PDB file of C-alpha atoms in Angstrom:
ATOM      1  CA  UNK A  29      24.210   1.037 -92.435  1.00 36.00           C
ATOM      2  CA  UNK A  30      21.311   2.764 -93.708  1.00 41.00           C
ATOM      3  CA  UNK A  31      21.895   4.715 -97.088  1.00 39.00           C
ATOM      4  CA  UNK A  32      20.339   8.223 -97.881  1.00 42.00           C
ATOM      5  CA  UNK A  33      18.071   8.120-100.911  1.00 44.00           C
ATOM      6  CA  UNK A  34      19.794   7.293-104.486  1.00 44.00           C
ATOM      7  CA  UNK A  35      22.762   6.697-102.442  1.00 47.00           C
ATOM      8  CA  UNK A  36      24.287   3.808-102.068  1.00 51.00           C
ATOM      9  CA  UNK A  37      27.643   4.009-100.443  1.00 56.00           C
ATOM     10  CA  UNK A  38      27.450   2.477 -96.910  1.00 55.00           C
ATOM     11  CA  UNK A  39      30.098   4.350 -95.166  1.00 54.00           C
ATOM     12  CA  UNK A  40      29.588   5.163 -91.878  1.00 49.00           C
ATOM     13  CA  UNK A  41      28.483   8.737 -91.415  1.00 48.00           C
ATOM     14  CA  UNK A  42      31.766   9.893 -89.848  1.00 45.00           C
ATOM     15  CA  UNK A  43      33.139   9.491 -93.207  1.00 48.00           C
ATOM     16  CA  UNK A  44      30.006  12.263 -94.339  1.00 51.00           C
ATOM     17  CA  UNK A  45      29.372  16.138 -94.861  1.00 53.00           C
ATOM     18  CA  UNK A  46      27.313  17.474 -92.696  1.00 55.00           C
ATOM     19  CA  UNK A  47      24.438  17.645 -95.378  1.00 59.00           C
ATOM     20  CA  UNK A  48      24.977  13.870 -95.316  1.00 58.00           C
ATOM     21  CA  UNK A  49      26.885  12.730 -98.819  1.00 60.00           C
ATOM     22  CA  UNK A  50      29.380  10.406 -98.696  1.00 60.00           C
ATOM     23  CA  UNK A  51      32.886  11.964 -98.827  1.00 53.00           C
ATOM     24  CA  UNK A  52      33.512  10.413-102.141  1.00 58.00           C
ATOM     25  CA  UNK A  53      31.348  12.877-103.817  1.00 61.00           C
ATOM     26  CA  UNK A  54      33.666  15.776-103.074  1.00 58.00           C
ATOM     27  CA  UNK A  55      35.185  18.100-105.519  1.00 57.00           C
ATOM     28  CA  UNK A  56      38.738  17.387-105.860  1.00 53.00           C
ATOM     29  CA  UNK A  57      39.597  21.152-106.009  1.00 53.00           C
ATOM     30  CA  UNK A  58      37.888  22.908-102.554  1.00 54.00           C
ATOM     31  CA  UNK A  59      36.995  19.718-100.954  1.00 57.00           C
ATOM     32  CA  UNK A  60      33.150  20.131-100.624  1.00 59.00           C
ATOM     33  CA  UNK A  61      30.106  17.983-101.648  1.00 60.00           C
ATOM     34  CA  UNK A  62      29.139  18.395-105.069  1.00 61.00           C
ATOM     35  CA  UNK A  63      26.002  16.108-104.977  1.00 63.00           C
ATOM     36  CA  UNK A  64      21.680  17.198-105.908  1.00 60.00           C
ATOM     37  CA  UNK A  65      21.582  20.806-103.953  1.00 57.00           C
ATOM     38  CA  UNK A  66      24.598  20.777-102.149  1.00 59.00           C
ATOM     39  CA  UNK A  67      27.165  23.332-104.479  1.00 52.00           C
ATOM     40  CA  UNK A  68      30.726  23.263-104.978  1.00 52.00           C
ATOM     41  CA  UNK A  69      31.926  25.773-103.187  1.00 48.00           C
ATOM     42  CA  UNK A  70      35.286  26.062-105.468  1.00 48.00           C
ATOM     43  CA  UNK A  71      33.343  27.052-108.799  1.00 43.00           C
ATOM     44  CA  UNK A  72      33.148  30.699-106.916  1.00 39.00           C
ATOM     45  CA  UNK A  73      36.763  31.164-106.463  1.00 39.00           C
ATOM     46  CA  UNK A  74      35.410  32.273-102.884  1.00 37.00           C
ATOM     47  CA  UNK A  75      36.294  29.114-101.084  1.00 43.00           C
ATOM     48  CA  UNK A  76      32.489  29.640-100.032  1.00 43.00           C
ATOM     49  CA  UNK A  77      29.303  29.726-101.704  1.00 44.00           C
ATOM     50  CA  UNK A  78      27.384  33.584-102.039  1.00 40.00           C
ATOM     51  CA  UNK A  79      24.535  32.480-100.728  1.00 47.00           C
ATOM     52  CA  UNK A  80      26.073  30.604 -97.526  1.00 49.00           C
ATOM     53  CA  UNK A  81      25.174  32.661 -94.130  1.00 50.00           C
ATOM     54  CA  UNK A  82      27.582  34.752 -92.823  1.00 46.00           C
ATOM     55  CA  UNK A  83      25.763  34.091 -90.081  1.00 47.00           C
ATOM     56  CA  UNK A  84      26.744  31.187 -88.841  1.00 53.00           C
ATOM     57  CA  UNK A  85      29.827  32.508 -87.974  1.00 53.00           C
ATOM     58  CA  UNK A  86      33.960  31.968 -88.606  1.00 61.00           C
ATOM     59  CA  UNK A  87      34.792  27.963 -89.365  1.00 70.00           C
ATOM     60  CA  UNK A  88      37.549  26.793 -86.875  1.00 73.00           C
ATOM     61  CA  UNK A  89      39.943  24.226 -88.735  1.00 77.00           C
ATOM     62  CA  UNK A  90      41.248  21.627 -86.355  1.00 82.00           C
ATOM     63  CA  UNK A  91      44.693  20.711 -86.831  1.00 82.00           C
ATOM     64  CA  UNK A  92      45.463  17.376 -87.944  1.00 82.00           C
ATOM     65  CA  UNK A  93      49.010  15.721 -87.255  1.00 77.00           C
ATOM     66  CA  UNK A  94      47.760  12.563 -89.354  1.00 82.00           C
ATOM     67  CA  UNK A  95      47.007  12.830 -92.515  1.00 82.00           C
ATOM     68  CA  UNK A  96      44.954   9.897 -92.534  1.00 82.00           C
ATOM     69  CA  UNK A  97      42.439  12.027 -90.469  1.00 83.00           C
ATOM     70  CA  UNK A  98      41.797  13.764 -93.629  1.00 83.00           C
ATOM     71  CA  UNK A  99      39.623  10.146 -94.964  1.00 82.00           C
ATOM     72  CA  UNK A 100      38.005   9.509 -91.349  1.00 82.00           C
ATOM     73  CA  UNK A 101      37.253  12.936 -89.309  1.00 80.00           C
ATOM     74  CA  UNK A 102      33.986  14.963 -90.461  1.00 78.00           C
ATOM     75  CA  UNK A 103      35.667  18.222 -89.756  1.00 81.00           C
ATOM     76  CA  UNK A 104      37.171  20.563 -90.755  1.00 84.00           C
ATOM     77  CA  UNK A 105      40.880  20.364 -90.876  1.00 85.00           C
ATOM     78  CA  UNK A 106      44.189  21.949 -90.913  1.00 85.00           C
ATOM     79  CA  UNK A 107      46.717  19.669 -92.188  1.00 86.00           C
ATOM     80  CA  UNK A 108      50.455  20.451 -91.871  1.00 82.00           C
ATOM     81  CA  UNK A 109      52.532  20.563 -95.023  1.00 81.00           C
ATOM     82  CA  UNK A 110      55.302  18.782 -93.106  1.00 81.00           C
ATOM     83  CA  UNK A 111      53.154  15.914 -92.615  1.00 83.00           C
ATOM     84  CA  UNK A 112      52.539  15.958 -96.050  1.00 81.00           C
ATOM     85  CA  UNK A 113      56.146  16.296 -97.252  1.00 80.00           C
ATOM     86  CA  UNK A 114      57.083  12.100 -97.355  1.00 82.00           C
ATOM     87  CA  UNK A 115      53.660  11.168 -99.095  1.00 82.00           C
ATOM     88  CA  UNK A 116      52.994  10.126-102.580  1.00 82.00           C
ATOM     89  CA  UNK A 117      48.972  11.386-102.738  1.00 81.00           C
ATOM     90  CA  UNK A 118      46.428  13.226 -99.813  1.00 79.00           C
ATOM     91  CA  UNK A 119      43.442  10.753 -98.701  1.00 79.00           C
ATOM     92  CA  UNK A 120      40.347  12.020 -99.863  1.00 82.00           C
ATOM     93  CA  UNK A 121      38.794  14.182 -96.998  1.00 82.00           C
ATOM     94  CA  UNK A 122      35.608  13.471 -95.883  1.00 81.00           C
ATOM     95  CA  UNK A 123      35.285  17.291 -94.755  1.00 81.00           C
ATOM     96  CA  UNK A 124      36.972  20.844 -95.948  1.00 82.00           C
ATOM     97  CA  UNK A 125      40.412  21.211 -95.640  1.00 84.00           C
ATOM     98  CA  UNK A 126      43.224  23.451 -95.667  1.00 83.00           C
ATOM     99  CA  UNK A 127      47.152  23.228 -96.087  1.00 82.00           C
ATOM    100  CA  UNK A 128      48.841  24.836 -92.915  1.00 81.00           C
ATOM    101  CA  UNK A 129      52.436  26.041 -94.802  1.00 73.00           C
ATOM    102  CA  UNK A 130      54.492  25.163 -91.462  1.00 71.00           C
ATOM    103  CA  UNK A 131      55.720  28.168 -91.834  1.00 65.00           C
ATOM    104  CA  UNK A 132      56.407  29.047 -88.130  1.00 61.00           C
ATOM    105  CA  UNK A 133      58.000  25.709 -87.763  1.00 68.00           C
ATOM    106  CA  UNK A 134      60.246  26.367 -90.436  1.00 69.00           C
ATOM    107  CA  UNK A 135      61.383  29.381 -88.691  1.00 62.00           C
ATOM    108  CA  UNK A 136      61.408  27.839 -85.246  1.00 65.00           C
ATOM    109  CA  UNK A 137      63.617  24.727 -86.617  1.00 69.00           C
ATOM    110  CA  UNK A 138      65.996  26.568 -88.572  1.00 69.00           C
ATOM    111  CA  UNK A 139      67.688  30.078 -88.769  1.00 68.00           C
ATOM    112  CA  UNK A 140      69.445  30.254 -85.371  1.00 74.00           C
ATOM    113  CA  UNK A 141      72.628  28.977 -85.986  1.00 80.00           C
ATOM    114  CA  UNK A 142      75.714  30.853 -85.350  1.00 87.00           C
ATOM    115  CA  UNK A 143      75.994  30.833 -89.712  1.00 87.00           C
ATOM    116  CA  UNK A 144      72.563  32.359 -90.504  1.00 85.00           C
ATOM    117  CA  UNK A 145      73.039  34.576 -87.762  1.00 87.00           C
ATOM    118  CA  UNK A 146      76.314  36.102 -89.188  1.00 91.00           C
ATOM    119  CA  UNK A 147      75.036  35.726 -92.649  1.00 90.00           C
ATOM    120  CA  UNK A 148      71.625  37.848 -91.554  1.00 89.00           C
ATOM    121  CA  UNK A 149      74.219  40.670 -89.959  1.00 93.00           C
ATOM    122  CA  UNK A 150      76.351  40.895 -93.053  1.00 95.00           C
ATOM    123  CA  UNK A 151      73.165  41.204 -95.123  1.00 94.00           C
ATOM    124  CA  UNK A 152      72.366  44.513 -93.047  1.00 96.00           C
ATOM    125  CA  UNK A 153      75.942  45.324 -94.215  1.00 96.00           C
ATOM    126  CA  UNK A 154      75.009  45.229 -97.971  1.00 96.00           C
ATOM    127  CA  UNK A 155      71.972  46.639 -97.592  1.00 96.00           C
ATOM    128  CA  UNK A 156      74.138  49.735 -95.992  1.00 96.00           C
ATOM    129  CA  UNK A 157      76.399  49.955 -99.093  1.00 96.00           C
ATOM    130  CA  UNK A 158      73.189  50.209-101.436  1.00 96.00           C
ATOM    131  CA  UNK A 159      71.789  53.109 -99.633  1.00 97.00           C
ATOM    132  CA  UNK A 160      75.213  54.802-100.229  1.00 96.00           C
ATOM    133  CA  UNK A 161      75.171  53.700-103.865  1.00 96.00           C
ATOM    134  CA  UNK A 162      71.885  55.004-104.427  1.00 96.00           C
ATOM    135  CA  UNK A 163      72.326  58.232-102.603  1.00 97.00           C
ATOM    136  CA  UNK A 164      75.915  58.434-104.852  1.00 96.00           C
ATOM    137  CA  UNK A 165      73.468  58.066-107.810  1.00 96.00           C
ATOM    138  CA  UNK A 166      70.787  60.401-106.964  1.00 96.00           C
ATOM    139  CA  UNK A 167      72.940  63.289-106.125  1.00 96.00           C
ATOM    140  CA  UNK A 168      74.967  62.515-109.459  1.00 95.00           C
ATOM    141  CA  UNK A 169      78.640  62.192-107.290  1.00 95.00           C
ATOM    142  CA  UNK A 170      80.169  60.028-110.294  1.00 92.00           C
ATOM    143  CA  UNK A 171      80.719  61.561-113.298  1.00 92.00           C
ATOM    144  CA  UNK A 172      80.951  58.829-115.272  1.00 94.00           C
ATOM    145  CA  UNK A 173      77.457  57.634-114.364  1.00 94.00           C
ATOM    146  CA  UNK A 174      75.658  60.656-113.650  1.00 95.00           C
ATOM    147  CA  UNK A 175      72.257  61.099-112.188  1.00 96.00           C
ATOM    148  CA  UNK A 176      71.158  57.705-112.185  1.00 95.00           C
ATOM    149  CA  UNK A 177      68.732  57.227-108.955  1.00 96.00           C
ATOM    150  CA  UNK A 178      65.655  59.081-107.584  1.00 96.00           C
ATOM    151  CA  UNK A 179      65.216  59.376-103.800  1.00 96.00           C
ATOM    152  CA  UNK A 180      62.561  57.215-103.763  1.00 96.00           C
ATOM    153  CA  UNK A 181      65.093  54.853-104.624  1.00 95.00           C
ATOM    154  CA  UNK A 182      67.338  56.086-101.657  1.00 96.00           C
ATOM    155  CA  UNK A 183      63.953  56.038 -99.400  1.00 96.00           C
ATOM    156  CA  UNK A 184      63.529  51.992-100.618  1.00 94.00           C
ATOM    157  CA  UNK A 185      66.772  51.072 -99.821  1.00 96.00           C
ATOM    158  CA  UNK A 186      66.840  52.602 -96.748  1.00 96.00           C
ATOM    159  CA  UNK A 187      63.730  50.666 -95.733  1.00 94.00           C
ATOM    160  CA  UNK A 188      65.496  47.547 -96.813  1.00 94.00           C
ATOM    161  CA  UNK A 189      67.858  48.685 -94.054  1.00 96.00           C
ATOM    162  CA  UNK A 190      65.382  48.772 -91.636  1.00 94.00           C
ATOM    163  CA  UNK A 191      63.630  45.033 -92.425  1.00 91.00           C
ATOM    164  CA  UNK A 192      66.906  43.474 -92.775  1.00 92.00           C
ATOM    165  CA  UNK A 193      68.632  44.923 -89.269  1.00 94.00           C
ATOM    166  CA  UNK A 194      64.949  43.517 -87.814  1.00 91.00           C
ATOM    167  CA  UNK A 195      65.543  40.581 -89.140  1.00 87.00           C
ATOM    168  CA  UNK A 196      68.846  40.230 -87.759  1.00 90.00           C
ATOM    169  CA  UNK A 197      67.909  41.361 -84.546  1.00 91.00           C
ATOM    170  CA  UNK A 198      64.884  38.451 -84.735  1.00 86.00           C
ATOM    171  CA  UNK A 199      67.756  36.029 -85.145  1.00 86.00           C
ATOM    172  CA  UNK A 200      69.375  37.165 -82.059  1.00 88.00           C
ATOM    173  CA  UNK A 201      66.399  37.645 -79.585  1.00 87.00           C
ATOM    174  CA  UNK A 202      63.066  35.958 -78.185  1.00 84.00           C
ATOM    175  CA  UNK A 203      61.582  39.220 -77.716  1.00 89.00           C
ATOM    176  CA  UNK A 204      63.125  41.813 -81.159  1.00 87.00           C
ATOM    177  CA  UNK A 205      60.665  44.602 -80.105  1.00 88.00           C
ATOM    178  CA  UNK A 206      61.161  44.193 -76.432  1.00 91.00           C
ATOM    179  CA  UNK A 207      65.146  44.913 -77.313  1.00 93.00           C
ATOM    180  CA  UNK A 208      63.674  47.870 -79.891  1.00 92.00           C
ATOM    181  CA  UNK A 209      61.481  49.354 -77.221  1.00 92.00           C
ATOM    182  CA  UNK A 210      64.248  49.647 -75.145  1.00 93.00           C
ATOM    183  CA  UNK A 211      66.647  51.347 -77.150  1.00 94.00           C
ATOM    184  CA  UNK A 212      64.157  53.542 -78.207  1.00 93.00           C
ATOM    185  CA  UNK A 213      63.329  54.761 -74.713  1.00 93.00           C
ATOM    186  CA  UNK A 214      67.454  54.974 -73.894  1.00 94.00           C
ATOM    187  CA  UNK A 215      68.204  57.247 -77.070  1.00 93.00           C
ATOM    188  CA  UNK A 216      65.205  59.310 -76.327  1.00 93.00           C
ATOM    189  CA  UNK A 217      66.066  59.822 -72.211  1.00 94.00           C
ATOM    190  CA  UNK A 218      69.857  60.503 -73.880  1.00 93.00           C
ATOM    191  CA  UNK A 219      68.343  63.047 -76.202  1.00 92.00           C
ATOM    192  CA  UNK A 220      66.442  64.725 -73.831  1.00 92.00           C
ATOM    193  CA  UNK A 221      68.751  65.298 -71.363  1.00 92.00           C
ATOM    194  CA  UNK A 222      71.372  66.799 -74.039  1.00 88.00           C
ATOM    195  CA  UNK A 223      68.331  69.717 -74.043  1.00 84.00           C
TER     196      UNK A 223
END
């Protein structure tokens, strides 16, 4: 395998940047090539360099089941944090990566048992009973306490309402604004024809 010049790693050039450095010449921070011209792209805090070309145009991360991709694919990748989870380091990548959170999975795997379900409707419960405690303490009703809430504090609580029933009603349906849709078009038919 030829080597570029004053290099003298011989790995293959799947295991190289695109500029042509071998992989082990990577920052450990962002990932890219910190060798002669090629810049660090990490010492910005941009995750890209100012002077790259915007362009060129978005970079599209592959997703990578195996992390052992990471050492042998000169691309761009996504890895999974799941696939991470078991290991005791990351292979050094021979390209830019990125963590994917597994987030959705997360979500899709758990949350849907009869348990979070009924926890998820009793939190819309509690988030009720704050709304009345803050609208109690705005409007001064105990006279023990007194004045002790604004109504922006009534307004925040009653949003909390609002995320938590949607979360509820998440945990209960495939399609939660399909379901909201509809009751929003059968109260306002009801509404109108009470006119």
């Amino acid at each position: 395998m030829p080597t570029l010049p004053g290099i003298s790693c011989t790995c293959t050039p799947v295991t190289r940047y695109a500029c042509g450095h071998c992989y082990h010449d990577q920052c450990l921070d962002c990932g890219f090539c910190t060798i002669g011209g090629c810049v660090c792209h990490c010492e910005h805090g941009l995750g890209f360099h100012p002077s790259d070309n915007p362009a060129a145009g978005p970079t599209f991360w592959l997703g990578a089941h195996h992390p052992r991709w990471l050492a042998t694919v000169g691309l761009p990748l996504m890895v999974s944090r799941r696939s991470l989870a078991d290991r005791r380091s990351v292979p050094r990548a021979a390209e830019a990566w990125v963590l994917d959170s597994g987030g959705f999975t997360e979500l899709s795997l758990n949350g849907r048992d009869q348990h979070e379900v009924a926890m998820r409707i009793l939190k819309v419960t509690e988030e009720a009973g704050e709304v009345a405690s803050a609208y109690i303490g705005m409007t001064g009703q105990n006279p023990r306490k007194g004045v002790t809430h604004t109504i922006e504090d009534v307004q925040g609580e009653l949003c909390d309402v609002i995320l938590t029933a949607a979360v509820a009603l998440a945990s209960l349906s495939d399609d939660p604004a399909g379901v909201f849709d509809a009751k929003i078009r059968k109260v306002t038919e009801r509404a109108e024809a009470t006119r």
